[in-house]
Structures are given as C-alpha cells and as structure tokens.
Amino acid sequence: MTPVLDIRGLTKGFTMHHLGQGFAAFDDISFAVAAGEFVLLKGANGAGKSTLLRTLYRSYLPQAGQVLFQSDHGLIDLARAADVDITHLRRTEIGFVTQFLVARPRVSAEALVAEPLRVAGVPAEEALVEARHWLRTFGVKENLWPAYPTTFSGGEQQKVNLARALIRPQKLLLLDEPTASLDANARAALVQRLADLKAQGTAMIGVFHHPGDVEHLIDRVVDLSPNAPATEDRHDVVV
Amino acid sequence: MTLASLTKPWAPMSYGFLDASAKRELRRKMVKAVCVPGCQMPYASREVPMARGWGTGGLQVSLTLINPQTCVKVIDQGADDSVNAASIRRFLSRVSGAPVTLDTLQADLIQSRHRIPEEILREDQVLVLQVPNPEPLRSVQPNMSIARQMHGDADYGRMWLQLYEQIVRSGRVMQGASYPSMVNGRHVMTPSPIPRWDVPKLHMAKHLTILSAGREKRIFAVPPYCRVEPLVFDDVPYRVEDHAGLTCSRSGAKGFFMNEVPQDDGTSAFELSDSEYGVKSIRRAEGDPVDLGDTWYTNGELTK
Amino acid sequence: MTLTLDAPRIVTVDPLLELHGVNKSYGPVVALRNVHATVFPGEVLGIVGESGSGKSTLLRMMNLEETPDSGSYTLDLPDVDGNLFELDRFARRMLCATRIGIVYQNPHLGLLMKHSSSGNVAERLLVAGERRFAVLREKATDALAASEFPLERLDAPPIELSGGMQQRVQLAKAIALEPALLLLDEPTTGLDVSVQALVLDTLKRLQQDRKITMVIVSHDLGVIRTLADRVMVMRRGEVVEAGLADQIFQDPQHAYTQQLVHAKL
C-alpha cells in the first residue's frame, strides 16, 4: 500500500541574516506514514518537532529532500509544490491543529468553526449545524457560540480552535500539542475525535507533551533527537 | 503694382459688420459643428457692439449667415418686442440691409434666446440659439480640460449621476432649462436654457439649429433630422413643464408654453410665451386672414 | 539555500492576473525593476514593502492608471485579450470601470465627496450603462449593505462621513459591478485601530462570500497577515521574496524580509 506521506531526506535550517549565521533544525529525515496511521514525534525541546510539522505544512520552506504526498490529484512533492497548490491542499486535504486560536474581531465562535466547511462549499446553514455539534462535543458552553472568541479564556479559545481544525475530515492531520492545557472532558472528546478520524483513514503526525493521552492511538514513534540513529531504524515501534 | 491695387478699397465697415476673415472662421467652425452634431467647436469670438453675455455668440453666427435677402426674426424669451430682441433685430438689419419680420413662418433666420417658436420650423429655416454656458459637464467637472476628455470618451456617467441625485433628493428631476441631451447618440450638449418643453422640438427637426456661446467661444449644432434625446432613466420618463392644460388669458390659445403673470388678488394669469404666435392667434380670432403654421404641440401633446 | 518550486500542478486554472517583466523609471529613479506577479482566481495577494518600494506604483499599473516603460499585463477574462498596457484610453477606461474595483488610501481619490454616497456607488453602474433608476438605487443599496455601510446614511455625501465610512463607500463602489479583481491600496491606513479591524473584517467577509480576487498593498503587516493568501515583498522597485503568507511571516528567507518581519510590534 502506498503511504499517504513519504518523507525523504528532509532538511531544514534557518539563516539569520542580522546575526550573519544559520543553524540547522533537523537534517536528512526520512519516514513514511500510511493512511490511518498515527505517528508520534519524539525528542527533547529544540529537537525540531514543531519545526518538522510546520515544514510539512510548508509554513517553513525545506532546504532539501522530498515530501511526497498522495493527494487526490496524484503524488505531489510538498517541498516543491507551487504556493497555490499548497493553499488548495490546506483547504481540502491537509489539516494543522495547534493550541492557539487565530481569532478575528467580530467573527463569532460558530462562524469561525464553520469556516473550513464554508470554504469547502458546504451551505451556510448546514455548516453552522455541524459547527454547533463540534462546539458542543468539545464542551464550549452554548451561550458562547454566537460570541466573539477574542474575549474568551485560553481554554475556551483552544476548544473553539480544535472544533475548527477537526470539523472537516482530512487526509493528513498535523497535530502540534493540541492537548496542552485542555481540561479532562475536552481532552477525552479530542482523543475520541482523533480515534474516529484515524478509523476513517486520516494519517496523523503529532507532537504531544503528554503522549499518555493518546497512547492507544500511537502506531509508531519517530525520534528526532540528534543522537538518535539517523534513518529507517528510527521508526522503532513502541507501546 | 501698388499696394492699393492688391487690397480692397478702405471702407468704414465690412458688410454684416464682421470682417471677411472672421466670417470665414465662423463658417468653417459651423461646418465642423454640423459634421459632428453636438460637439463643441472653439472659435475666436469677435468684438461686437454689445456686451458679452447678451447674445454675442448668436449675433456673430447671424452676422455670418445673413445676406440682403435673409428675412430675420429675433426673439428673447419668446418675445419679439423686448428691448434686447428689438435692438439685435435692428442692428442686424442695419449692417446687412436684410428685411426683418416677427412672423416665424416668414423668417429665414431666427436668432433666439431661451425659446424655440411654437410653429414647426421648415428645412429652409435656420435657428440660432444664444448660449450662456455651452458645457453640460461644468456642474459635474469644473476642470474644462478634463471635461473635454470626458466628451472624447463619451464619459457621461456623472451627468446621469446628477439626475440620480435630483430624484433621490426631490423625488423628480429638477433640471428645468438647459436639460442635457444626447445628440446623434454621441455628444451630450446643453440645448441652451430653453425649457424642457422645447427640447423635444429639436429631435429629428427639419431645420438646422446652431448654438453659439460668445463669451465661452464655442459653437455647436444640431443638423436637420438629427436625434436629440434628453438624458432620462428608462423607468423615469421625461416630463415637460405642466403647461398642457393652461389657457392664454389674452389669446385663448391652449396647450402651449406659457408665461405666468401674477395678479393682484394672488392668483396667476397665463399668456403665451411665444408672443407673435399669441398676436397671430388674437388677430385670427378677430377675423384677420393670418397664417397660423402647424405647431409642435397640439392641445398640449407633442404632435410628431 | 532553498528548493525551487514547481509550476502549479493541482490548481490547473490559468492565473487571473499576470504581470511580466514590468519596468518603470521616473527620470533617474527606478520605480519598478523587472517585476513579475501572478494572482489566481479567488486568491488574495498581499504586497508589502516600505514607502517608495514601488508597491503603490504597481497597484496603479494593475488599475491601468499608469503604463510601464516595458512589460506586459494580462487578465484572464472573457473578451479581454492581449497586453492590457497597450489598450487605448477608451478600452482601458471601460475595462477599469467594469472589471476592476479599487479602494484608495485617500478617499478623495476614489469618491466624489459632495455627491451622495449611494450616488457614488451608482456612478459605477451608470458608467457601465445601467439606465434604470430603480435598479441603480437597489444595486447601490445592496453594495453599500454588503460593505456594511449604515443604510440610514445612504444619501449622505462622503465629506460628512468618518474615515471608516468613507472607505466603506469606496468599497461598495468597487464591488458594485462584481469586479473580477479588487485592488486595495492601504485600505485601513489612517483609520483608528477599532475601525481598522471592522474594515478588515468586512473585506474578509466579502472575500469569503464572493470569492473576489484581491490584491492588497499595505505597509501594515497585520493587515496583510489577516487577509492575504500569498505575499510579495518589495524593496526599491524589486520583488525580493514571494511566498505563502504564513511562510513569509514565519520563515522569511531574504534579509530584508526578516528585518521587516522582526520590526513588527
């Protein structure tokens, strides 16, 4: 079976022009993720876990290597894909979940959550019904749904963010510590949603501070620590 | 060869007051104006023994067109007997030897301020209108250079905008005189300050109309059988003044453009604005054998 | 040391807007040097750079207000062919009036300040040939409503309105004919922060509901970040970097872009 994502020799570093120096984030990384597979990224702080996720999402530009993604339109190298293609894939096939909500003034929580569906062409009413369902699932109080999340507490904002990021099933989901500072109920709802998505065939790559929450979902662990073995044997399956 | 043999003998005044080169320029500009209906042609407005703003533009055109056989009629706001009309008529006759008339039907050349006679003009007649402000775009574009570009581009959106705002503000188009009109489907002109009542008379008219602004130095024309369409919205029809139901208190004529004459008791009486038509109506009522021509309006409705 | 990107493979539609090799000098001052730009249908392109970087000149060229010394400009629209810089005055004016909407930083450039607000919007429709008063009124009202203009002030002249309201009138005018391309030149500069947020929100809504292709020029990175899918960074008339908005802000490559991003509060 062809993997959803096949990462080959991916390298990323940053050049700080004002310091006149560069530093490497990670070097020559290779691993593959199949549909319905959950890969946990491991490594100390600064090992480049989040950087890798952002590089896969193309918020960071890789310096070398390939990120072969099996899209609905055929195999495409995310490291080299044109910007418009990336934008398209982000709207349709690749999701990114962080703990931070980018709220916009005067946009209600439910509208914000419904947005990914609206962009995908779902009628407004239908999208709103779905959005409310997920807000309820993640435990956002009903009286907050039409309110503007800019003024919400951190925890509530995060729930809105999760609802927004997970409302639409994606082919590939990148998870950057989505459970941090989440209360137990919401965490349970999140894990349940991830399990459902996984069962539907979503490939996931995640960074978790406390992997215990998602332990039963993890299929493989990829260690990004600099001293870890460099290539294939990094893919030691644990748990 | 002497210089004297090459030049015409000196005379105290040229025929028709204007010198030959002035007339030639005016003729050329008139021909251009006829060729591009509604388009304003600049010309060098000459000095005439009359203050600018009193009809010098119309006067220069009349002086150029006139010959000893031309029968001249001059009207001011419909009246032949106002001081201004009488003076211009007398001046034209004096410098050209042309006969004068008050009767629209007899005139070959009609110089007019603010009115078109009620009787239909013929193909052999020329109407000269005095124009104070030839630029219809002036109210929406104070910069005349840009206004000329707008004419070039047929960029008349703002003219319509003006009408739009009048309807928004007042519920109807407030433009009374000088109603902007599209000539030959291309140039918007101001038909000089004739009332809305008179604008439809220009549409597909048999006669030639020349409009001339002396102070602003512009000539434009409506050739015979040329479309003149007042700017209107498709769903807000063009309306002429509500004079159809008025009766002239002196002649008894009905359905023409009237002057309002306030009475001592606070009411108003009305009399025909076209004074000679009024005079002829009265004489006919008294049994005189006068020719009353066909009129543009019949019982207040446009005939054609 | 980055990878060269491939040509688009998934998005196979033609770009709506393409600028090729645009050069422009004012005497010895080079305003634009070999600028290329591509905008796809429905996309929002942000152009950032400091004053004098050529970004506003570029926008004016997209609105055909200026012609370059060399270069080509194409819009992929029905009945629109060839290099638009070569159009005559009349064709250019009709194209701008019917297909391109623009919002200027200075409302005086885009509005007739003493005419009514609804009339300002209606003028656009009039230029395009609409001659029914009722339709004009209705469409002008709709466009103003879409830009979230308070309709009880429909016929107030812009000169009596606040800066934020004036921008909304400009926006309504720009979108009245449902243009293929909406150009925004510093649309929120000079407005209070709260008003700025409202105008941005309106723009975002319009973009989502109507899928209008936009090019937005601003020196305010926050504005660009909120609206743009892709960003072009300009400096001294040249494009120094272009990429996805989040990439430009999170992983700027060029020294100048890094300086720009780090300078943001």
PDB file of N, CA, C and O in Angstrom, chain B residues 168-192:
ATOM      1  N   VAL B 168     -33.281  61.352  -6.070  1.00  0.00           N
ATOM      2  CA  VAL B 168     -33.138  60.904  -4.689  1.00  0.00           C
ATOM      3  C   VAL B 168     -33.548  62.023  -3.730  1.00  0.00           C
ATOM      4  O   VAL B 168     -34.269  61.807  -2.764  1.00  0.00           O
ATOM      5  N   ARG B 169     -33.093  63.233  -4.037  1.00  0.00           N
ATOM      6  CA  ARG B 169     -33.322  64.343  -3.120  1.00  0.00           C
ATOM      7  C   ARG B 169     -34.751  64.873  -3.214  1.00  0.00           C
ATOM      8  O   ARG B 169     -35.370  65.184  -2.208  1.00  0.00           O
ATOM      9  N   SER B 170     -35.266  64.975  -4.424  1.00  0.00           N
ATOM     10  CA  SER B 170     -36.532  65.675  -4.595  1.00  0.00           C
ATOM     11  C   SER B 170     -37.641  64.801  -5.145  1.00  0.00           C
ATOM     12  O   SER B 170     -38.755  65.266  -5.329  1.00  0.00           O
ATOM     13  N   GLY B 171     -37.335  63.562  -5.470  1.00  0.00           N
ATOM     14  CA  GLY B 171     -38.373  62.690  -5.995  1.00  0.00           C
ATOM     15  C   GLY B 171     -38.607  62.866  -7.483  1.00  0.00           C
ATOM     16  O   GLY B 171     -39.391  62.151  -8.074  1.00  0.00           O
ATOM     17  N   ARG B 172     -37.962  63.837  -8.090  1.00  0.00           N
ATOM     18  CA  ARG B 172     -38.102  64.003  -9.548  1.00  0.00           C
ATOM     19  C   ARG B 172     -36.894  64.765 -10.061  1.00  0.00           C
ATOM     20  O   ARG B 172     -36.110  65.319  -9.286  1.00  0.00           O
ATOM     21  N   VAL B 173     -36.746  64.779 -11.377  1.00  0.00           N
ATOM     22  CA  VAL B 173     -35.636  65.513 -11.983  1.00  0.00           C
ATOM     23  C   VAL B 173     -35.919  67.010 -11.882  1.00  0.00           C
ATOM     24  O   VAL B 173     -36.972  67.471 -12.292  1.00  0.00           O
ATOM     25  N   MET B 174     -35.008  67.738 -11.289  1.00  0.00           N
ATOM     26  CA  MET B 174     -35.254  69.158 -11.029  1.00  0.00           C
ATOM     27  C   MET B 174     -34.727  70.055 -12.148  1.00  0.00           C
ATOM     28  O   MET B 174     -35.000  71.235 -12.170  1.00  0.00           O
ATOM     29  N   GLN B 175     -33.936  69.472 -13.043  1.00  0.00           N
ATOM     30  CA  GLN B 175     -33.350  70.265 -14.111  1.00  0.00           C
ATOM     31  C   GLN B 175     -34.472  70.903 -14.931  1.00  0.00           C
ATOM     32  O   GLN B 175     -35.284  70.207 -15.532  1.00  0.00           O
ATOM     33  N   GLY B 176     -34.551  72.245 -14.960  1.00  0.00           N
ATOM     34  CA  GLY B 176     -35.614  72.909 -15.697  1.00  0.00           C
ATOM     35  C   GLY B 176     -35.148  73.237 -17.088  1.00  0.00           C
ATOM     36  O   GLY B 176     -35.327  72.464 -18.029  1.00  0.00           O
ATOM     37  N   ALA B 177     -34.470  74.367 -17.221  1.00  0.00           N
ATOM     38  CA  ALA B 177     -33.926  74.753 -18.512  1.00  0.00           C
ATOM     39  C   ALA B 177     -32.592  74.036 -18.734  1.00  0.00           C
ATOM     40  O   ALA B 177     -32.081  73.384 -17.832  1.00  0.00           O
ATOM     41  N   SER B 178     -32.023  74.161 -19.905  1.00  0.00           N
ATOM     42  CA  SER B 178     -30.736  73.556 -20.283  1.00  0.00           C
ATOM     43  C   SER B 178     -30.696  72.071 -19.981  1.00  0.00           C
ATOM     44  O   SER B 178     -29.714  71.564 -19.465  1.00  0.00           O
ATOM     45  N   TYR B 179     -31.780  71.376 -20.307  1.00  0.00           N
ATOM     46  CA  TYR B 179     -31.809  69.957 -19.978  1.00  0.00           C
ATOM     47  C   TYR B 179     -30.799  69.202 -20.849  1.00  0.00           C
ATOM     48  O   TYR B 179     -30.880  69.243 -22.073  1.00  0.00           O
ATOM     49  N   PRO B 180     -29.815  68.530 -20.214  1.00  0.00           N
ATOM     50  CA  PRO B 180     -28.756  67.885 -21.010  1.00  0.00           C
ATOM     51  C   PRO B 180     -29.342  66.843 -21.952  1.00  0.00           C
ATOM     52  O   PRO B 180     -30.200  66.059 -21.553  1.00  0.00           O
ATOM     53  N   SER B 181     -28.878  66.876 -23.181  1.00  0.00           N
ATOM     54  CA  SER B 181     -29.462  65.997 -24.192  1.00  0.00           C
ATOM     55  C   SER B 181     -28.367  65.349 -25.024  1.00  0.00           C
ATOM     56  O   SER B 181     -27.353  65.971 -25.347  1.00  0.00           O
ATOM     57  N   MET B 182     -28.606  64.112 -25.370  1.00  0.00           N
ATOM     58  CA  MET B 182     -27.661  63.364 -26.197  1.00  0.00           C
ATOM     59  C   MET B 182     -27.965  63.645 -27.658  1.00  0.00           C
ATOM     60  O   MET B 182     -29.097  63.479 -28.107  1.00  0.00           O
ATOM     61  N   VAL B 183     -26.953  64.115 -28.388  1.00  0.00           N
ATOM     62  CA  VAL B 183     -27.153  64.458 -29.787  1.00  0.00           C
ATOM     63  C   VAL B 183     -26.555  63.364 -30.661  1.00  0.00           C
ATOM     64  O   VAL B 183     -25.389  63.000 -30.502  1.00  0.00           O
ATOM     65  N   ASN B 184     -27.349  62.855 -31.568  1.00  0.00           N
ATOM     66  CA  ASN B 184     -26.910  61.836 -32.516  1.00  0.00           C
ATOM     67  C   ASN B 184     -26.291  60.632 -31.799  1.00  0.00           C
ATOM     68  O   ASN B 184     -25.390  59.978 -32.312  1.00  0.00           O
ATOM     69  N   GLY B 185     -26.741  60.378 -30.569  1.00  0.00           N
ATOM     70  CA  GLY B 185     -26.260  59.223 -29.821  1.00  0.00           C
ATOM     71  C   GLY B 185     -24.825  59.313 -29.388  1.00  0.00           C
ATOM     72  O   GLY B 185     -24.243  58.311 -28.960  1.00  0.00           O
ATOM     73  N   ARG B 186     -24.190  60.491 -29.470  1.00  0.00           N
ATOM     74  CA  ARG B 186     -22.768  60.546 -29.172  1.00  0.00           C
ATOM     75  C   ARG B 186     -22.385  61.649 -28.184  1.00  0.00           C
ATOM     76  O   ARG B 186     -21.773  61.387 -27.174  1.00  0.00           O
ATOM     77  N   HIS B 187     -22.725  62.906 -28.515  1.00  0.00           N
ATOM     78  CA  HIS B 187     -22.303  64.003 -27.644  1.00  0.00           C
ATOM     79  C   HIS B 187     -23.467  64.516 -26.804  1.00  0.00           C
ATOM     80  O   HIS B 187     -24.568  64.714 -27.320  1.00  0.00           O
ATOM     81  N   VAL B 188     -23.193  64.731 -25.532  1.00  0.00           N
ATOM     82  CA  VAL B 188     -24.197  65.384 -24.698  1.00  0.00           C
ATOM     83  C   VAL B 188     -23.991  66.887 -24.816  1.00  0.00           C
ATOM     84  O   VAL B 188     -22.872  67.378 -24.722  1.00  0.00           O
ATOM     85  N   MET B 189     -25.088  67.599 -25.090  1.00  0.00           N
ATOM     86  CA  MET B 189     -24.990  69.054 -25.171  1.00  0.00           C
ATOM     87  C   MET B 189     -26.004  69.681 -24.228  1.00  0.00           C
ATOM     88  O   MET B 189     -26.937  69.030 -23.764  1.00  0.00           O
ATOM     89  N   THR B 190     -25.785  70.946 -23.950  1.00  0.00           N
ATOM     90  CA  THR B 190     -26.825  71.694 -23.289  1.00  0.00           C
ATOM     91  C   THR B 190     -27.552  72.466 -24.385  1.00  0.00           C
ATOM     92  O   THR B 190     -26.933  73.141 -25.201  1.00  0.00           O
ATOM     93  N   PRO B 191     -28.874  72.310 -24.467  1.00  0.00           N
ATOM     94  CA  PRO B 191     -29.583  72.944 -25.591  1.00  0.00           C
ATOM     95  C   PRO B 191     -29.830  74.427 -25.330  1.00  0.00           C
ATOM     96  O   PRO B 191     -30.869  74.934 -25.750  1.00  0.00           O
ATOM     97  N   SER B 192     -28.915  75.100 -24.660  1.00  0.00           N
ATOM     98  CA  SER B 192     -29.075  76.484 -24.200  1.00  0.00           C
ATOM     99  C   SER B 192     -30.271  76.497 -23.245  1.00  0.00           C
ATOM    100  O   SER B 192     -31.013  75.537 -23.186  1.00  0.00           O
TER     101      SER B 192
END
